[in-house]
Amino acid sequence: MASGSDRNPIIIGGLPSQVPDFDPEETQEWLDSLDAAVDERGRERARYLMLRLIERAREKRVAVPEMRSTDYVNTIPTRAEPFFPGNEEIERKILNATRWNAAVMVSRAQRPGIGVGGHIATFASSASLYDVGFNHFFRGKDEGDGGDQVFFQGHASPGIYARAFLLDRLSEDNLDGFRQEKSKAPHGLSSYPHPRLMPDFWEFPTVSMGLGPIGAIYQARMNRYMHAREIADTSKSHVWAFLGDGEMDEPESLGQLTIAAREGLDNLTFVVNCNLQRLDGPVRGNGKVIQELESVFRGAGWNVIKLIWDRTWDPLLAQDRDGILVNRMNTTPDGQFQTYATESGAYIRDHFFGDDQRLRAMVEGMTDDQILHLGRGGHDHKKIYAAFKAAVEHKGQPTVILAKTVKGWTLGPNFEGRNATHQMKKLTVDDLKGFRDRLHLPISDKELESGAPPYYHPGRDSEEIQYMHDRRLGLGGYVPTRVVRSKPLALPDDKTYASVKKGSGQQSIATTMAFVRLLKDLMRDKELGKRFVLIAPDEYRTFGMDSFFPSAKIYNPLGQQYESVDRELLLAYKESPTGQMLHDGISEAGCTASLIAAGSAYATHGEPLIPVYVFYSMFGFQRTGDQFWQMADQLARGFVLGATAGRTTLTGEGLQHADGHSQLLASTNPGCVAYDPAFGFEIAHIVQDGLRRMYGPDSEDVFYYLTVYNEPIRHPAEPANVDAEGIIKGVYRFSEGTSGSIPAQIMASGVAVPWAVEAQKILAEEWNVKADVWSATSWNELRREAVACEEYNLLHPEEEQRVPYVTRKLAGAQGPFVAVSDWMRAVPDQIARWVPGTYQSLGADGFGFADTRGAARRFFHIDAQSIVVGVLTELAREGKVDRSVLKQAIDRYQLLDVSAADPGAAGGDA
């Protein structure tokens, strides 16, 4: 390490190195004063003085470097704690009843013959945090607005159910139906917060760890967005996210902190339950997770409130003139604190206080039992109230509360702080007796020894229950509650879709641009237009959506405080506090979180929004598939556009952009209605149907996924006798064969339909084959409907058997069926079982690569010439053409030579 004389004396903790010293004598006086404080009063006193100077400097708005972390004590000193407005004795009784019922519910769910288990320890550690929120902070929806949005930690759900039981929102039958959603229907309860399974109770699905934090950030931002655009008054809504310290290791938990700080989301509070344990071990055994998280959040621009010690430590800290106790707190690792939670008071006296005479002297007058009960701040209602109140009153920044607790708190020595506590699901009789005694509940030994432990309810007329109801009445109703107040939207008539249905004439455009043209027309609608929320991850220009910049503008709560470099252009970049477009930079996870928040606004705030999220299709279901599942869980609605779709359409970009499988991934999501349209008029019908299904009178909890392409083609006008039903259901005959005598059928989707039409022409002119071309707008929907038919038939053998739509639609078609798409074969193979004839598929299986479109399609054997050979092969198999023609065709079209293919239009740009 360099000596003091070798180091630049100006660079200290990030201070600028170019600042000149205009008064060296004054500087030396300050330095001498610090030296004197160190020499005369010690380093700890000098440190305290420096911290107070920094605090005062901030009060005077003097710019000083931000500290990454502070001492391991409560941020709010005792002298600054506000008056606690609640009745602590009553709230303790309420919490004890809640704790008991939560643990008993899980224990009963583990009874013989059921064994579905549950989690006890997480709620046990965080119960006080929730209780203070319920009694004093969480706003309900009874005032007609969205209230507060609370993202509950998934593993704490038993406690939320237990509280709802005390309030008569759930019955004993409900509690006994925990994790038995079907076998105990209609009384079953979902394992975790799940709006799709309990749509009147839960608002946000949070147990997929990491998605709660990012969802809460973008929910808070969506609240501000809706308020700025005067869609809903969200000024009173506060977003709370209850999280675990182990959960903060998930990338999604911390990855978007800066947007909350950048936009000043003081309507957002994270409450991190720091019980120092992951599922089966310490979070930072050798470190201090609270200090680490404080550094992270401070660095990201958040207000940090540490809630570490309960009131029993206040007298000891008041004696700590030399800072020796604080120093011990600072230097003790988390793993040791976890051990203290499992040991005796004598052990704590010897190991925490014992090796320093000054520390030991602080607790000489305390019994071992008193030392044992020196508690953690996350279990102290007054300390929690002070932290929550400070959080909601803080302005200009989001707040994180880092609350220290004990995992399994109050559950007894077999649970508290143990590494295995997360997996423990059942309390023994002795555990139950000790638990009952600690909670002071009037339950007899006989009741605990004679079968399943009973639930406890103090009585509907008891002061505890009346207190609970009164508190919720004063806060605007019960939480959690999901209410759908929105009304159906007035949807545009057919005229709005007319322009896109006319086709593109002599102009070649991609299906992406066809969708954008339709979107422009929809956004002109006076009623519907303002409800569209455009979302893209830094790719608006890529998709031709920069045309929206001048009119819709990009949302930025600070507006545009600079002159745009392209301000002279017609399509200049425009930011506005009331902008309609969300331009979140290169963050698909952030964009998807915005999508979910917007798509569920119809329930959260009673005002439907129509999100349109456009992205490179490879970066959707593959990169953020977990969030699309979250979207379905949250019953969110909207349009998801997988642009630049297909394995061979964006080939210049290469492997990482070559999507040949997102349609297959989309098929696994029950809430997703997926289409692969070929032409503008198909898009028009699909979007019109989507608006009807999601926002019409009989709205459904689905979202639409459309894969659109960047390859320019000529879009035909809508046929006069268009088969609109077929477009919506998934397949219709686009082009009937007009010449040739040997019948065959070609099914294609998306960008492959023009290849199929070209193959149809070649087959007729060169091989005497009369092929019909079918546009399969949705392989997924065809399969989904067919599976539903089979399930009905399985359970209703005596009823008339249902025939899948695809089977009925293709019933009169003659010859073999050859399916082709720019997807892997598994996508069209989904319907093979129900096609009434010989069926074969061609697809782009394997990895993509960078080359021309033509070369890539020849390589995968999905181009027009390959389709021709595919049809001939199936005809030969049926004996309708001689097999010798297959080799002739392969040689004629040079199918084995990739370089012989027509390269086609350039394929490198989006």
PDB file of N, CA and C in Angstrom, residues 358-395:
ATOM      1  N   ARG A 358     -15.847  -3.620  28.787  1.00  0.00           N
ATOM      2  CA  ARG A 358     -16.801  -2.514  28.691  1.00  0.00           C
ATOM      3  C   ARG A 358     -18.173  -3.007  28.242  1.00  0.00           C
ATOM      4  N   LEU A 359     -18.184  -3.961  27.295  1.00  0.00           N
ATOM      5  CA  LEU A 359     -19.456  -4.534  26.836  1.00  0.00           C
ATOM      6  C   LEU A 359     -20.109  -5.351  27.942  1.00  0.00           C
ATOM      7  N   ARG A 360     -19.289  -6.149  28.613  1.00  0.00           N
ATOM      8  CA  ARG A 360     -19.850  -7.010  29.659  1.00  0.00           C
ATOM      9  C   ARG A 360     -20.440  -6.172  30.795  1.00  0.00           C
ATOM     10  N   ALA A 361     -19.804  -5.037  31.032  1.00  0.00           N
ATOM     11  CA  ALA A 361     -20.307  -4.174  32.099  1.00  0.00           C
ATOM     12  C   ALA A 361     -21.684  -3.613  31.766  1.00  0.00           C
ATOM     13  N   MET A 362     -21.978  -3.426  30.453  1.00  0.00           N
ATOM     14  CA  MET A 362     -23.287  -2.893  30.055  1.00  0.00           C
ATOM     15  C   MET A 362     -24.433  -3.801  30.470  1.00  0.00           C
ATOM     16  N   VAL A 363     -24.190  -5.110  30.521  1.00  0.00           N
ATOM     17  CA  VAL A 363     -25.285  -6.059  30.771  1.00  0.00           C
ATOM     18  C   VAL A 363     -25.144  -6.761  32.118  1.00  0.00           C
ATOM     19  N   GLU A 364     -24.294  -6.230  32.994  1.00  0.00           N
ATOM     20  CA  GLU A 364     -24.113  -6.860  34.308  1.00  0.00           C
ATOM     21  C   GLU A 364     -25.412  -6.905  35.093  1.00  0.00           C
ATOM     22  N   GLY A 365     -26.251  -5.870  34.924  1.00  0.00           N
ATOM     23  CA  GLY A 365     -27.498  -5.831  35.678  1.00  0.00           C
ATOM     24  C   GLY A 365     -28.645  -6.573  35.014  1.00  0.00           C
ATOM     25  N   MET A 366     -28.378  -7.245  33.903  1.00  0.00           N
ATOM     26  CA  MET A 366     -29.437  -7.955  33.170  1.00  0.00           C
ATOM     27  C   MET A 366     -29.335  -9.450  33.427  1.00  0.00           C
ATOM     28  N   THR A 367     -30.484 -10.108  33.510  1.00  0.00           N
ATOM     29  CA  THR A 367     -30.501 -11.565  33.625  1.00  0.00           C
ATOM     30  C   THR A 367     -30.233 -12.192  32.261  1.00  0.00           C
ATOM     31  N   ASP A 368     -29.908 -13.482  32.280  1.00  0.00           N
ATOM     32  CA  ASP A 368     -29.698 -14.195  31.030  1.00  0.00           C
ATOM     33  C   ASP A 368     -30.966 -14.167  30.174  1.00  0.00           C
ATOM     34  N   ASP A 369     -32.122 -14.240  30.856  1.00  0.00           N
ATOM     35  CA  ASP A 369     -33.376 -14.217  30.101  1.00  0.00           C
ATOM     36  C   ASP A 369     -33.589 -12.868  29.424  1.00  0.00           C
ATOM     37  N   GLN A 370     -33.224 -11.796  30.108  1.00  0.00           N
ATOM     38  CA  GLN A 370     -33.349 -10.473  29.500  1.00  0.00           C
ATOM     39  C   GLN A 370     -32.404 -10.324  28.306  1.00  0.00           C
ATOM     40  N   ILE A 371     -31.215 -10.857  28.449  1.00  0.00           N
ATOM     41  CA  ILE A 371     -30.271 -10.819  27.319  1.00  0.00           C
ATOM     42  C   ILE A 371     -30.809 -11.645  26.159  1.00  0.00           C
ATOM     43  N   LEU A 372     -31.377 -12.793  26.472  1.00  0.00           N
ATOM     44  CA  LEU A 372     -31.941 -13.651  25.418  1.00  0.00           C
ATOM     45  C   LEU A 372     -33.013 -12.919  24.628  1.00  0.00           C
ATOM     46  N   HIS A 373     -33.757 -12.050  25.311  1.00  0.00           N
ATOM     47  CA  HIS A 373     -34.879 -11.375  24.665  1.00  0.00           C
ATOM     48  C   HIS A 373     -34.528  -9.975  24.151  1.00  0.00           C
ATOM     49  N   LEU A 374     -33.230  -9.687  24.012  1.00  0.00           N
ATOM     50  CA  LEU A 374     -32.842  -8.496  23.255  1.00  0.00           C
ATOM     51  C   LEU A 374     -33.206  -8.774  21.799  1.00  0.00           C
ATOM     52  N   GLY A 375     -34.183  -8.068  21.296  1.00  0.00           N
ATOM     53  CA  GLY A 375     -34.825  -8.485  20.056  1.00  0.00           C
ATOM     54  C   GLY A 375     -34.417  -7.711  18.821  1.00  0.00           C
ATOM     55  N   ARG A 376     -35.016  -8.112  17.727  1.00  0.00           N
ATOM     56  CA  ARG A 376     -34.744  -7.513  16.418  1.00  0.00           C
ATOM     57  C   ARG A 376     -35.886  -6.578  16.019  1.00  0.00           C
ATOM     58  N   GLY A 377     -35.513  -5.542  15.299  1.00  0.00           N
ATOM     59  CA  GLY A 377     -36.452  -4.465  15.010  1.00  0.00           C
ATOM     60  C   GLY A 377     -37.670  -4.872  14.219  1.00  0.00           C
ATOM     61  N   GLY A 378     -37.553  -5.891  13.405  1.00  0.00           N
ATOM     62  CA  GLY A 378     -38.676  -6.325  12.581  1.00  0.00           C
ATOM     63  C   GLY A 378     -39.799  -6.975  13.350  1.00  0.00           C
ATOM     64  N   HIS A 379     -39.630  -7.116  14.681  1.00  0.00           N
ATOM     65  CA  HIS A 379     -40.695  -7.676  15.522  1.00  0.00           C
ATOM     66  C   HIS A 379     -41.276  -6.637  16.485  1.00  0.00           C
ATOM     67  N   ASP A 380     -40.868  -5.385  16.358  1.00  0.00           N
ATOM     68  CA  ASP A 380     -41.283  -4.328  17.288  1.00  0.00           C
ATOM     69  C   ASP A 380     -42.250  -3.385  16.574  1.00  0.00           C
ATOM     70  N   HIS A 381     -43.509  -3.397  16.982  1.00  0.00           N
ATOM     71  CA  HIS A 381     -44.542  -2.624  16.300  1.00  0.00           C
ATOM     72  C   HIS A 381     -44.234  -1.128  16.267  1.00  0.00           C
ATOM     73  N   LYS A 382     -43.747  -0.578  17.346  1.00  0.00           N
ATOM     74  CA  LYS A 382     -43.461   0.860  17.368  1.00  0.00           C
ATOM     75  C   LYS A 382     -42.335   1.220  16.410  1.00  0.00           C
ATOM     76  N   LYS A 383     -41.301   0.400  16.392  1.00  0.00           N
ATOM     77  CA  LYS A 383     -40.176   0.659  15.489  1.00  0.00           C
ATOM     78  C   LYS A 383     -40.623   0.494  14.030  1.00  0.00           C
ATOM     79  N   ILE A 384     -41.441  -0.503  13.784  1.00  0.00           N
ATOM     80  CA  ILE A 384     -41.934  -0.733  12.417  1.00  0.00           C
ATOM     81  C   ILE A 384     -42.794   0.439  11.970  1.00  0.00           C
ATOM     82  N   TYR A 385     -43.681   0.874  12.867  1.00  0.00           N
ATOM     83  CA  TYR A 385     -44.551   2.005  12.529  1.00  0.00           C
ATOM     84  C   TYR A 385     -43.708   3.229  12.165  1.00  0.00           C
ATOM     85  N   ALA A 386     -42.666   3.486  12.931  1.00  0.00           N
ATOM     86  CA  ALA A 386     -41.805   4.642  12.662  1.00  0.00           C
ATOM     87  C   ALA A 386     -41.172   4.521  11.278  1.00  0.00           C
ATOM     88  N   ALA A 387     -40.729   3.311  10.924  1.00  0.00           N
ATOM     89  CA  ALA A 387     -40.089   3.108   9.620  1.00  0.00           C
ATOM     90  C   ALA A 387     -41.093   3.271   8.486  1.00  0.00           C
ATOM     91  N   PHE A 388     -42.271   2.675   8.635  1.00  0.00           N
ATOM     92  CA  PHE A 388     -43.292   2.771   7.590  1.00  0.00           C
ATOM     93  C   PHE A 388     -43.744   4.231   7.412  1.00  0.00           C
ATOM     94  N   LYS A 389     -43.937   4.920   8.509  1.00  0.00           N
ATOM     95  CA  LYS A 389     -44.394   6.309   8.429  1.00  0.00           C
ATOM     96  C   LYS A 389     -43.344   7.175   7.739  1.00  0.00           C
ATOM     97  N   ALA A 390     -42.096   6.961   8.081  1.00  0.00           N
ATOM     98  CA  ALA A 390     -41.026   7.717   7.433  1.00  0.00           C
ATOM     99  C   ALA A 390     -40.967   7.413   5.941  1.00  0.00           C
ATOM    100  N   ALA A 391     -41.245   6.174   5.584  1.00  0.00           N
ATOM    101  CA  ALA A 391     -41.200   5.779   4.170  1.00  0.00           C
ATOM    102  C   ALA A 391     -42.288   6.485   3.367  1.00  0.00           C
ATOM    103  N   VAL A 392     -43.515   6.477   3.851  1.00  0.00           N
ATOM    104  CA  VAL A 392     -44.608   7.064   3.072  1.00  0.00           C
ATOM    105  C   VAL A 392     -44.540   8.586   3.058  1.00  0.00           C
ATOM    106  N   GLU A 393     -43.858   9.164   4.026  1.00  0.00           N
ATOM    107  CA  GLU A 393     -43.749  10.624   4.063  1.00  0.00           C
ATOM    108  C   GLU A 393     -42.525  11.142   3.325  1.00  0.00           C
ATOM    109  N   HIS A 394     -41.619  10.258   2.973  1.00  0.00           N
ATOM    110  CA  HIS A 394     -40.397  10.688   2.279  1.00  0.00           C
ATOM    111  C   HIS A 394     -40.743  11.098   0.847  1.00  0.00           C
ATOM    112  N   LYS A 395     -40.159  12.168   0.381  1.00  0.00           N
ATOM    113  CA  LYS A 395     -40.463  12.696  -0.946  1.00  0.00           C
ATOM    114  C   LYS A 395     -39.222  12.684  -1.841  1.00  0.00           C
TER     115      LYS A 395
END
